[in-house]
Tab-separated table of C-alpha atoms in Angstrom:
chain	number	residue	atom	x	y	z
A	1	MET	CA	7.715	5.953	-15.515
A	2	HIS	CA	8.368	8.306	-12.765
A	3	ALA	CA	10.469	11.409	-12.894
A	4	ASP	CA	11.656	13.892	-15.581
A	5	GLY	CA	15.399	14.178	-14.683
A	6	GLY	CA	18.213	12.145	-13.243
A	7	LEU	CA	17.326	8.414	-13.658
A	8	GLU	CA	14.229	9.480	-15.422
A	9	GLY	CA	12.406	6.315	-15.605
A	10	ARG	CA	10.252	4.611	-13.210
A	11	ARG	CA	12.927	3.567	-10.756
A	12	GLY	CA	15.070	6.651	-10.627
A	13	ARG	CA	12.382	9.281	-10.551
A	14	SER	CA	13.072	10.329	-6.937
A	15	VAL	CA	16.465	11.874	-7.279
A	16	ARG	CA	15.277	15.256	-8.470
A	17	LEU	CA	12.080	17.249	-8.042
A	18	ARG	CA	9.506	16.807	-10.708
A	19	ARG	CA	8.797	19.778	-12.860
A	20	LEU	CA	6.241	20.744	-15.455
A	21	VAL	CA	7.895	20.482	-18.923
A	22	LEU	CA	8.087	22.575	-22.021
A	23	GLY	CA	5.786	25.375	-20.504
A	24	VAL	CA	2.576	23.307	-20.766
A	25	THR	CA	0.358	24.083	-17.838
A	26	VAL	CA	-1.474	21.630	-15.843
A	27	ALA	CA	-4.836	23.206	-16.596
A	28	PHE	CA	-4.212	22.902	-20.326
A	29	VAL	CA	-3.172	19.250	-20.232
A	30	ALA	CA	-5.955	18.289	-17.951
A	31	ALA	CA	-8.488	19.877	-20.430
A	32	ALA	CA	-6.707	18.248	-23.393
A	33	CYS	CA	-6.898	14.833	-21.723
A	34	THR	CA	-10.531	14.937	-20.380
A	35	SER	CA	-12.593	17.068	-22.888
A	36	ASP	CA	-13.779	15.236	-25.995
A	37	SER	CA	-13.483	18.461	-27.927
A	38	ASN	CA	-9.838	18.660	-27.096
A	39	VAL	CA	-8.714	15.073	-27.177
A	40	ALA	CA	-6.494	14.392	-30.316
A	41	SER	CA	-3.657	12.072	-31.074
A	42	SER	CA	-0.190	13.330	-31.775
A	43	SER	CA	-1.024	13.123	-35.430
A	44	GLY	CA	-4.273	14.736	-35.083
A	45	SER	CA	-6.497	11.717	-35.353
A	46	SER	CA	-9.102	10.661	-32.620
A	47	GLY	CA	-12.057	8.371	-31.934
A	48	SER	CA	-12.078	4.927	-33.851
A	49	SER	CA	-10.029	3.654	-36.656
A	50	SER	CA	-9.795	0.532	-38.668
A	51	SER	CA	-7.042	-1.939	-37.682
A	52	PRO	CA	-5.371	-4.702	-39.730
A	53	GLY	CA	-7.686	-7.755	-39.979
A	54	THR	CA	-10.848	-5.792	-39.095
A	55	PRO	CA	-13.886	-6.650	-41.197
A	56	THR	CA	-14.730	-3.955	-43.746
A	57	GLY	CA	-17.022	-1.329	-42.244
A	58	ALA	CA	-16.061	-2.451	-38.667
A	59	THR	CA	-14.167	-0.115	-36.399
A	60	VAL	CA	-11.925	-0.737	-33.323
A	61	ALA	CA	-12.120	1.635	-30.385
A	62	THR	CA	-8.877	3.477	-29.825
A	63	VAL	CA	-7.316	5.087	-26.805
A	64	PRO	CA	-7.934	8.931	-26.927
A	65	GLN	CA	-4.498	10.626	-27.131
A	66	PRO	CA	-3.459	13.783	-25.460
A	67	ILE	CA	-1.878	16.612	-27.435
A	68	VAL	CA	1.901	16.207	-27.291
A	69	PRO	CA	3.776	19.645	-27.433
A	70	ALA	CA	5.841	20.378	-30.415
A	71	GLY	CA	9.455	19.578	-30.182
A	72	ILE	CA	9.208	16.076	-28.525
A	73	PRO	CA	10.445	13.652	-31.216
A	74	VAL	CA	7.788	11.053	-30.755
A	75	ALA	CA	7.375	8.008	-33.094
A	76	PRO	CA	4.713	7.931	-35.794
A	77	GLU	CA	1.441	6.239	-34.916
A	78	SER	CA	2.144	3.502	-37.385
A	79	GLU	CA	4.722	2.199	-35.015
A	80	ARG	CA	2.651	2.385	-31.845
A	81	VAL	CA	1.155	-0.842	-30.254
A	82	ASP	CA	-0.807	0.861	-27.521
A	83	LEU	CA	-3.648	2.684	-29.411
A	84	GLU	CA	-6.225	-0.088	-29.469
A	85	MET	CA	-8.559	0.296	-26.476
A	86	PRO	CA	-7.852	-2.619	-24.005
A	87	THR	CA	-10.419	-4.705	-22.302
A	88	PHE	CA	-9.933	-6.039	-18.708
A	89	SER	CA	-11.749	-9.283	-17.798
A	90	ASP	CA	-9.127	-10.458	-15.128
A	91	PRO	CA	-7.027	-7.263	-14.550
A	92	THR	CA	-5.373	-8.254	-11.301
A	93	ASN	CA	-3.924	-11.552	-12.634
A	94	ILE	CA	-0.869	-10.221	-14.257
A	95	THR	CA	1.021	-12.956	-16.029
A	96	ASN	CA	3.169	-11.054	-18.386
A	97	PRO	CA	6.612	-12.425	-17.768
A	98	LEU	CA	8.296	-9.034	-18.384
A	99	PHE	CA	6.199	-7.199	-15.795
A	100	PRO	CA	5.009	-9.922	-13.313
A	101	VAL	CA	3.658	-7.552	-10.739
A	102	SER	CA	1.108	-9.901	-9.274
A	103	SER	CA	3.722	-12.710	-8.686
A	104	GLN	CA	6.516	-10.488	-7.212
A	105	ASP	CA	6.213	-9.940	-3.458
A	106	SER	CA	9.291	-7.820	-3.065
A	107	VAL	CA	11.914	-6.346	-5.423
A	108	LEU	CA	15.150	-4.767	-4.316
A	109	MET	CA	17.108	-2.443	-6.685
A	110	LEU	CA	20.549	-0.858	-6.074
A	111	GLY	CA	22.698	1.623	-7.879
A	112	HIS	CA	24.108	5.027	-7.630
A	113	VAL	CA	22.789	8.554	-8.312
A	114	ASP	CA	25.023	11.687	-8.321
A	115	GLY	CA	27.764	9.441	-6.924
A	116	LYS	CA	25.654	8.347	-3.895
A	117	PRO	CA	24.417	5.010	-3.100
A	118	PHE	CA	20.675	4.606	-4.367
A	119	ARG	CA	18.197	1.885	-3.129
A	120	THR	CA	14.633	1.080	-3.958
A	121	GLU	CA	12.304	-1.342	-2.436
A	122	VAL	CA	9.215	-2.289	-4.368
A	123	THR	CA	6.526	-4.075	-2.511
A	124	LEU	CA	3.173	-5.581	-3.803
A	125	LEU	CA	0.439	-4.533	-1.273
A	126	PRO	CA	-2.494	-6.745	-0.433
A	127	GLU	CA	-5.157	-4.280	-1.300
A	128	THR	CA	-6.578	-3.298	-4.844
A	129	GLN	CA	-7.812	-0.077	-6.257
A	130	ILE	CA	-10.798	0.562	-8.682
A	131	ILE	CA	-10.056	3.219	-11.209
A	132	GLU	CA	-12.685	4.375	-13.790
A	133	TRP	CA	-11.408	4.978	-17.172
A	134	GLU	CA	-13.239	5.345	-20.607
A	135	GLY	CA	-16.510	3.850	-19.127
A	136	GLN	CA	-14.659	0.968	-17.540
A	137	ARG	CA	-14.159	0.266	-13.805
A	138	VAL	CA	-10.862	-1.433	-13.667
A	139	GLU	CA	-9.497	-3.224	-10.619
A	140	THR	CA	-5.779	-2.506	-10.286
A	141	LEU	CA	-2.990	-3.892	-8.162
A	142	VAL	CA	-1.243	-1.507	-5.827
A	143	SER	CA	2.477	-1.559	-5.648
A	144	GLN	CA	4.529	0.514	-3.191
A	145	TYR	CA	7.740	2.005	-4.314
A	146	ASN	CA	10.270	3.384	-1.794
A	147	ALA	CA	13.462	5.005	-2.882
A	148	PHE	CA	16.345	6.027	-0.717
A	149	LEU	CA	19.393	8.181	-1.629
A	150	ASP	CA	22.431	7.888	0.565
A	151	GLY	CA	20.397	6.221	3.280
A	152	ARG	CA	17.692	8.696	3.457
A	153	ILE	CA	14.161	8.435	2.056
A	154	GLN	CA	13.631	10.322	-1.150
A	155	GLU	CA	10.471	9.194	-2.778
A	156	VAL	CA	7.419	6.987	-2.052
A	157	ALA	CA	4.852	6.094	-4.648
A	158	TYR	CA	1.877	3.906	-4.995
A	159	ASP	CA	1.663	2.585	-8.501
A	160	TYR	CA	-1.597	1.138	-10.011
A	161	TYR	CA	-1.421	-1.715	-12.630
A	162	ALA	CA	-3.765	-3.970	-14.442
A	163	GLN	CA	-3.354	-6.681	-17.266
A	164	ALA	CA	-5.541	-6.394	-20.395
A	165	ASP	CA	-7.056	-9.439	-21.990
A	166	ASP	CA	-4.355	-9.496	-24.603
A	167	GLY	CA	-1.575	-9.848	-21.994
A	168	SER	CA	-0.410	-6.268	-22.104
A	169	VAL	CA	0.033	-4.548	-18.762
A	170	TRP	CA	-1.270	-1.084	-18.233
A	171	TYR	CA	-0.247	1.598	-15.937
A	172	PHE	CA	-3.255	3.595	-14.303
A	173	GLY	CA	-1.437	6.188	-12.384
A	174	GLU	CA	0.497	6.801	-9.200
A	175	ASP	CA	0.345	8.740	-5.976
A	176	VAL	CA	3.773	10.250	-5.489
A	177	TYR	CA	5.509	11.866	-2.337
A	178	ASP	CA	8.974	13.370	-2.808
A	179	PHE	CA	11.118	14.284	0.207
A	180	VAL	CA	13.844	16.820	0.920
A	181	ASP	CA	15.421	16.998	4.424
A	182	GLY	CA	12.918	14.656	6.004
A	183	ALA	CA	9.705	16.478	4.754
A	184	ILE	CA	7.445	15.976	1.809
A	185	VAL	CA	7.992	18.830	-0.615
A	186	VAL	CA	6.520	17.599	-3.873
A	187	THR	CA	3.568	15.616	-5.048
A	188	GLU	CA	3.057	16.885	-8.563
A	189	GLY	CA	4.166	13.574	-10.134
A	190	THR	CA	0.746	12.287	-9.120
A	191	TRP	CA	-1.567	11.364	-11.928
A	192	ARG	CA	-4.482	9.189	-12.406
A	193	ALA	CA	-5.945	7.524	-15.618
A	194	GLY	CA	-9.308	9.050	-16.505
A	195	ARG	CA	-8.544	12.262	-14.690
A	196	ASP	CA	-5.246	13.523	-15.871
A	197	GLY	CA	-4.847	11.435	-19.158
A	198	PRO	CA	-5.311	7.901	-20.469
A	199	ALA	CA	-4.038	4.787	-18.933
A	200	ALA	CA	-0.659	3.846	-20.391
A	201	MET	CA	0.719	0.576	-21.612
A	202	ILE	CA	3.622	-0.484	-19.423
A	203	MET	CA	4.425	-3.725	-21.323
A	204	PRO	CA	2.953	-5.202	-24.437
A	205	GLY	CA	1.585	-8.662	-24.435
A	206	ASP	CA	4.064	-9.954	-26.980
A	207	PRO	CA	6.810	-7.212	-27.532
A	208	GLN	CA	8.683	-7.178	-30.704
A	209	VAL	CA	11.701	-5.189	-31.930
A	210	GLY	CA	10.467	-1.746	-33.161
A	211	ASP	CA	7.310	-1.757	-31.071
A	212	VAL	CA	6.669	1.780	-29.599
A	213	TYR	CA	4.194	2.415	-26.575
A	214	ARG	CA	3.933	5.193	-23.947
A	215	THR	CA	4.472	4.115	-20.422
A	216	GLU	CA	3.203	7.446	-19.325
A	217	ASN	CA	1.019	9.588	-21.533
A	218	ALA	CA	-0.018	12.767	-19.785
A	219	PRO	CA	2.274	15.545	-21.123
A	220	GLY	CA	2.706	18.217	-18.615
A	221	PHE	CA	2.352	15.800	-15.724
A	222	VAL	CA	4.284	12.735	-16.936
A	223	PHE	CA	5.388	11.477	-20.372
A	224	GLU	CA	7.611	8.496	-21.526
A	225	GLU	CA	7.577	6.756	-24.819
A	226	VAL	CA	9.465	3.409	-25.243
A	227	THR	CA	10.942	1.789	-28.241
A	228	VAL	CA	11.829	-1.840	-28.064
A	229	ARG	CA	15.339	-2.451	-29.477
A	230	SER	CA	16.001	-6.148	-28.651
A	231	VAL	CA	13.940	-9.025	-27.058
A	232	ASP	CA	16.641	-11.696	-26.851
A	233	GLN	CA	19.222	-10.334	-24.548
A	234	THR	CA	21.171	-12.436	-22.130
A	235	LEU	CA	21.475	-10.588	-18.832
A	236	LYS	CA	23.629	-10.986	-15.703
A	237	GLY	CA	21.199	-12.124	-13.144
A	238	PRO	CA	21.725	-11.929	-9.219
A	239	THR	CA	23.773	-15.244	-9.360
A	240	GLY	CA	23.555	-16.270	-12.948
A	241	PRO	CA	22.503	-15.558	-16.561
A	242	ILE	CA	18.992	-14.705	-17.495
A	243	GLU	CA	17.755	-15.394	-21.106
A	244	GLY	CA	15.097	-13.421	-23.013
A	245	GLY	CA	15.889	-9.931	-21.743
A	246	LEU	CA	14.176	-6.971	-23.378
A	247	LEU	CA	16.389	-3.853	-24.165
A	248	ALA	CA	14.387	-0.658	-24.808
A	249	GLU	CA	15.044	3.045	-25.221
A	250	GLU	CA	12.753	5.520	-23.332
A	251	LEU	CA	12.168	8.996	-24.558
A	252	HIS	CA	11.302	11.770	-22.026
A	253	SER	CA	9.614	15.052	-22.470
A	254	ASP	CA	12.901	16.949	-22.573
A	255	GLY	CA	14.122	14.875	-25.510
A	256	LYS	CA	16.489	12.722	-23.494
A	257	ILE	CA	16.897	9.076	-24.011
A	258	GLU	CA	17.391	6.536	-21.089
A	259	GLN	CA	18.399	2.882	-21.534
A	260	LYS	CA	16.061	0.415	-19.901
A	261	VAL	CA	16.141	-3.378	-19.549
A	262	PHE	CA	13.472	-5.870	-18.590
A	263	ALA	CA	14.019	-9.481	-17.493
A	264	PRO	CA	11.489	-12.339	-17.622
A	265	GLY	CA	10.455	-13.199	-14.060
A	266	TYR	CA	11.683	-9.955	-12.813
A	267	GLY	CA	10.264	-6.948	-14.745
A	268	GLU	CA	12.140	-3.682	-14.725
A	269	TYR	CA	15.717	-4.843	-14.506
A	270	TYR	CA	18.178	-2.086	-15.343
A	271	THR	CA	17.936	1.711	-15.907
A	272	ALA	CA	20.718	4.106	-16.827
A	273	GLY	CA	20.922	7.695	-17.712
A	274	GLY	CA	23.190	10.794	-17.100
A	275	GLY	CA	25.780	8.619	-15.306
A	276	ASP	CA	23.264	7.220	-12.859
A	277	VAL	CA	22.366	3.513	-12.623
A	278	GLU	CA	19.658	1.524	-10.980
A	279	ALA	CA	19.759	-2.332	-11.282
A	280	LEU	CA	17.815	-5.258	-9.886
A	281	ALA	CA	19.518	-6.944	-6.974
A	282	LEU	CA	17.188	-9.446	-5.850
A	283	ALA	CA	13.455	-10.337	-6.149
A	284	VAL	CA	11.068	-12.892	-4.565
A	285	PRO	CA	9.631	-15.283	-5.157
A	286	THR	CA	11.654	-15.422	-8.423
A	287	ASP	CA	14.889	-15.852	-6.348
A	288	ALA	CA	13.342	-17.624	-3.361
A	289	ILE	CA	15.520	-20.535	-1.977
A	290	ASP	CA	14.089	-23.497	-0.016
A	291	GLY	CA	15.828	-24.167	3.339
A	292	GLN	CA	16.900	-22.211	6.392
A	293	VAL	CA	18.637	-18.867	6.544
A	294	PRO	CA	22.554	-19.631	6.391
A	295	ALA	CA	23.958	-19.421	9.871
A	296	GLU	CA	26.613	-16.925	8.644
A	297	LEU	CA	23.903	-14.474	7.675
A	298	THR	CA	22.348	-14.865	11.230
A	299	THR	CA	25.722	-14.235	12.769
A	300	VAL	CA	26.110	-10.977	10.803
A	301	SER	CA	22.577	-9.712	11.404
A	302	VAL	CA	22.512	-10.593	15.164
A	303	GLY	CA	26.136	-9.357	15.640
A	304	ALA	CA	25.189	-5.953	13.992
A	305	LEU	CA	22.527	-5.432	16.523
A	306	GLU	CA	24.725	-6.432	19.387
A	307	ILE	CA	27.294	-3.872	18.196
A	308	PHE	CA	24.653	-1.344	18.026
A	309	ASP	CA	23.853	-1.792	21.662
A	310	ALA	CA	27.454	-2.163	22.757
A	311	ALA	CA	28.403	1.096	20.997
A	312	GLY	CA	25.531	2.831	22.716
A	313	SER	CA	26.806	1.638	26.083
A	314	GLY	CA	30.468	2.159	25.330
A	315	ASP	CA	31.284	-1.590	25.651
A	316	TRP	CA	34.073	-1.554	23.021
A	317	GLN	CA	35.630	-4.778	24.052
A	318	ALA	CA	32.355	-6.518	23.240
A	319	ALA	CA	31.952	-4.720	20.077
A	320	SER	CA	35.471	-5.566	18.911
A	321	ALA	CA	34.953	-9.352	19.611
A	322	THR	CA	31.587	-9.287	17.760
A	323	ILE	CA	33.012	-7.501	14.673
A	324	ARG	CA	35.656	-10.279	14.403
A	325	ASP	CA	32.993	-12.962	14.527
A	326	MET	CA	30.906	-11.091	11.847
A	327	GLU	CA	33.955	-10.685	9.515
A	328	ALA	CA	34.753	-14.445	9.821
A	329	ALA	CA	31.152	-15.412	9.085
A	330	TRP	CA	31.000	-13.084	6.046
A	331	GLN	CA	34.149	-14.537	4.592
A	332	THR	CA	32.672	-17.912	4.839
A	333	TYR	CA	29.314	-17.045	3.332
A	334	ARG	CA	30.778	-14.957	0.378
A	335	GLY	CA	32.667	-18.115	-0.822
A	336	GLY	CA	29.269	-19.302	-2.281
A	337	ASP	CA	26.911	-17.600	-4.671
A	338	VAL	CA	26.250	-14.163	-3.379
A	339	PRO	CA	23.909	-11.793	-5.251
A	340	ARG	CA	26.465	-9.631	-7.063
A	341	LEU	CA	25.025	-6.082	-6.186
A	342	ILE	CA	24.553	-6.726	-2.529
A	343	GLU	CA	28.017	-8.177	-1.969
A	344	PRO	CA	29.673	-4.753	-2.221
A	345	ARG	CA	27.280	-3.056	-0.059
A	346	MET	CA	27.967	-5.703	2.658
A	347	GLU	CA	31.671	-5.275	2.218
A	348	GLN	CA	31.456	-1.469	2.607
A	349	ALA	CA	29.238	-1.708	5.717
A	350	LEU	CA	31.544	-4.178	7.391
A	351	SER	CA	34.559	-2.158	6.695
A	352	ALA	CA	33.001	1.038	7.914
A	353	LEU	CA	31.756	-0.819	11.065
A	354	ALA	CA	35.264	-2.165	11.817
A	355	ARG	CA	36.769	1.275	11.513
A	356	ALA	CA	34.318	2.909	13.711
A	357	VAL	CA	34.673	0.151	16.444
A	358	ARG	CA	38.433	0.642	16.240
A	359	ALA	CA	38.148	4.324	16.531
A	360	ARG	CA	35.462	4.009	19.404
A	361	LYS	CA	33.104	6.355	17.554
A	362	ALA	CA	29.650	5.378	18.878
A	363	ILE	CA	27.388	7.229	16.335
A	364	GLU	CA	29.478	5.962	13.327
A	365	ALA	CA	29.583	2.432	14.785
A	366	ARG	CA	25.844	2.195	15.335
A	367	ASP	CA	25.072	3.821	11.837
A	368	ALA	CA	27.452	1.259	10.123
A	369	ALA	CA	25.805	-1.638	12.262
A	370	ILE	CA	22.494	-0.760	10.813
A	371	GLN	CA	23.819	-0.743	7.239
A	372	ALA	CA	25.429	-4.250	7.902
A	373	ALA	CA	22.126	-5.477	9.359
A	374	ARG	CA	20.193	-4.111	6.438
A	375	SER	CA	22.381	-5.903	3.802
A	376	SER	CA	22.183	-9.101	5.926
A	377	LEU	CA	18.383	-8.778	5.660
A	378	ASP	CA	18.622	-8.303	1.977
A	379	LEU	CA	20.425	-11.641	1.669
A	380	GLN	CA	18.077	-13.212	3.786
A	381	LEU	CA	15.016	-12.179	1.650
A	382	PRO	CA	15.047	-15.369	-0.412
A	383	TYR	CA	14.788	-17.562	2.710
A	384	ARG	CA	12.275	-15.731	4.948
A	385	PRO	CA	8.668	-14.598	4.700
A	386	GLN	CA	8.419	-11.013	3.409
A	387	ALA	CA	6.520	-9.838	6.484
A	388	GLU	CA	9.436	-11.006	8.679
A	389	ILE	CA	11.913	-8.883	6.531
A	390	ASP	CA	9.630	-5.934	6.773
A	391	LEU	CA	9.253	-6.021	10.476
A	392	ALA	CA	12.945	-6.249	10.824
A	393	ARG	CA	13.358	-3.390	8.398
A	394	MET	CA	10.986	-1.267	10.605
A	395	ASP	CA	13.178	-2.052	13.626
A	396	LEU	CA	16.253	-0.697	11.764
A	397	TRP	CA	14.517	2.515	10.989
A	398	ALA	CA	13.556	2.904	14.610
A	399	ALA	CA	17.305	2.276	15.426
A	400	GLN	CA	18.252	4.866	12.885
A	401	LEU	CA	16.023	7.395	14.526
A	402	LEU	CA	18.040	6.948	17.642
A	403	VAL	CA	21.265	7.432	15.814
A	404	ASP	CA	19.969	10.573	14.011
A	405	GLU	CA	18.752	12.184	17.290
A	406	ALA	CA	21.997	11.439	18.868
A	407	ALA	CA	23.719	13.277	15.927
A	408	ALA	CA	21.339	16.259	16.463
A	409	ASP	CA	19.999	15.642	12.933
A	410	PRO	CA	16.262	16.730	12.876
A	411	ALA	CA	15.974	16.259	9.279
A	412	GLY	CA	17.241	12.590	9.573
A	413	VAL	CA	14.777	12.003	12.336
A	414	GLY	CA	11.896	13.346	10.113
A	415	ALA	CA	12.987	11.036	7.296
A	416	ASP	CA	13.191	8.096	9.660
A	417	GLN	CA	9.669	8.498	10.899
A	418	PHE	CA	8.353	8.580	7.278
A	419	ALA	CA	10.289	5.383	6.386
A	420	LEU	CA	8.609	3.765	9.361
A	421	ASP	CA	5.113	5.005	8.306
A	422	TYR	CA	5.364	3.647	4.846
A	423	ASP	CA	6.975	0.355	5.868
A	424	ARG	CA	3.848	-0.061	8.167
A	425	ASP	CA	1.680	-0.199	4.982
A	426	ARG	CA	3.485	-3.477	4.028
A	427	ILE	CA	2.730	-5.455	7.279
A	428	ARG	CA	-0.781	-4.210	8.029
A	429	ASP	CA	-2.384	-7.433	6.892
A	430	ALA	CA	0.410	-9.607	8.204
A	431	VAL	CA	0.165	-9.030	11.962
A	432	ASP	CA	-3.011	-9.409	14.258
A	433	ALA	CA	-5.124	-6.387	15.110
A	434	LEU	CA	-3.634	-5.914	18.658
A	435	ASP	CA	-0.123	-5.857	17.365
A	436	LEU	CA	-0.981	-3.503	14.670
A	437	THR	CA	-2.493	-1.079	17.270
A	438	LEU	CA	0.602	-1.222	19.409
A	439	ILE	CA	2.746	-0.420	16.294
A	440	ASP	CA	0.314	2.321	15.317
A	441	THR	CA	0.282	3.886	18.707
A	442	GLU	CA	4.228	4.236	18.841
A	443	ILE	CA	4.534	5.420	15.199
A	444	GLY	CA	1.918	7.977	16.062
A	445	ALA	CA	3.795	9.184	19.052
A	446	ILE	CA	6.867	9.578	16.920
A	447	GLN	CA	4.853	11.580	14.374
A	448	VAL	CA	3.539	13.990	17.076
A	449	ALA	CA	6.940	14.349	18.610
A	450	VAL	CA	8.680	15.063	15.240
A	451	ALA	CA	5.870	17.728	14.456
A	452	ASP	CA	6.558	19.270	17.918
A	453	GLN	CA	10.298	19.219	17.238
A	454	ASP	CA	10.572	17.179	20.473
A	455	LEU	CA	13.373	14.796	19.540
A	456	PRO	CA	13.880	13.201	22.982
A	457	ALA	CA	10.124	12.233	22.899
A	458	ALA	CA	10.668	10.831	19.399
A	459	THR	CA	13.537	8.630	20.601
A	460	ALA	CA	11.538	7.410	23.663
A	461	ALA	CA	8.735	6.229	21.334
A	462	ALA	CA	11.239	4.712	18.830
A	463	GLY	CA	12.701	2.694	21.795
A	464	ARG	CA	9.264	1.544	22.751
A	465	LEU	CA	8.550	0.535	19.095
A	466	ARG	CA	11.637	-1.572	18.914
A	467	THR	CA	10.600	-3.391	22.042
A	468	THR	CA	7.076	-3.900	20.526
A	469	LEU	CA	8.391	-5.242	17.214
A	470	ALA	CA	10.728	-7.660	18.949
A	471	GLY	CA	7.747	-9.443	20.301
A	472	ILE	CA	5.563	-9.593	17.028
A	473	ARG	CA	5.555	-12.581	14.693
A	474	PRO	CA	3.581	-12.460	11.362
A	475	THR	CA	0.340	-14.204	11.175
A	476	ASN	CA	0.874	-15.390	7.678
């Protein structure tokens, strides 16, 4: 759903800059999508049409289709299942098992892009958004998508979804921010139903083999057409098999095909294209576990933060003892069912941390400690409230800012302050007003310092933010 290029579907859109495709200008597409005189389907039809089972003389309203440039090998309309105009009586109650947005608090996906580690965090936000489309005022859910390439923020998007009365889920647009070297450089992937094109079906209510639908349908802004290839795949889940997976092929505006997989209870599960991969690692509440956080994970996360402090003060004897405790705890924990995509990330982080501690390299040790703590938080996600995890993630970004300032990396500092800012959106309704004001004050100070290129002031504010976060507990 997101970018044209790289992992071209929704989850991988951030790895390359968006571009207008096939020479179609934004002005032309906007006119084609919003003017009745220019609206036409890819086969030249528009307006209403009869559908199977419709009484003689009756018509069914259809979704106006934008003009698709010649050369894109789209499917015939006879195979499309997204042409009938949907109605939305209870749009924010998304029950479709293959796209369960309203029941997924947090989704973690891991993979690699251009040979670098890729990570996405998808979080359902508490607010909703009203979008007007074809005479309807539709209340949509807001999902925040954060993507990181090689540990640095690459893209943030706010996606808008609603479920139609027939169980299909529709995509009403996105607000997109792409980053390079710690700064926003591109927002052209932004689009909105009713302004730039029609809403797009993201998942049919009852998908069948051969169904075709467009998950993005504004050529020149965004365009993706999906064909269902299988609806009965058995998938490798985080810790076991998942039945009823949907396998699809996704056509992009440049003619390339991307493989996509959806899983019941999870939604988008696996995306691959051009050698890049993004796969679901964990989701809650689907993977939620009753009980306390395993003591071994607490040992790893607490130990990582202790080494972060010890490396900063040069106490390598304490750091060495702590890494041994962390490694022992991890060996015990990994003897059980460990989510298969998170396990190698933790192994890599602990190995890097041990090497840096042995070599007494402070910046490398602090950076590896953050990575180990982050993987431990990922593994704790099924046990802890989402807001607790997000507050802890904010602390790690503040710690990362300290590391990047010490490494004389202003681009890294800029990226860190953006990561903090967007993480804050997740916890706004989960802490009390005074605590939120304290968080806002320090993030604001960091932003001013970064804008002024005053890195010492940014690190001072980041240190104060870490102190503030240590005393905050979620209210729900």
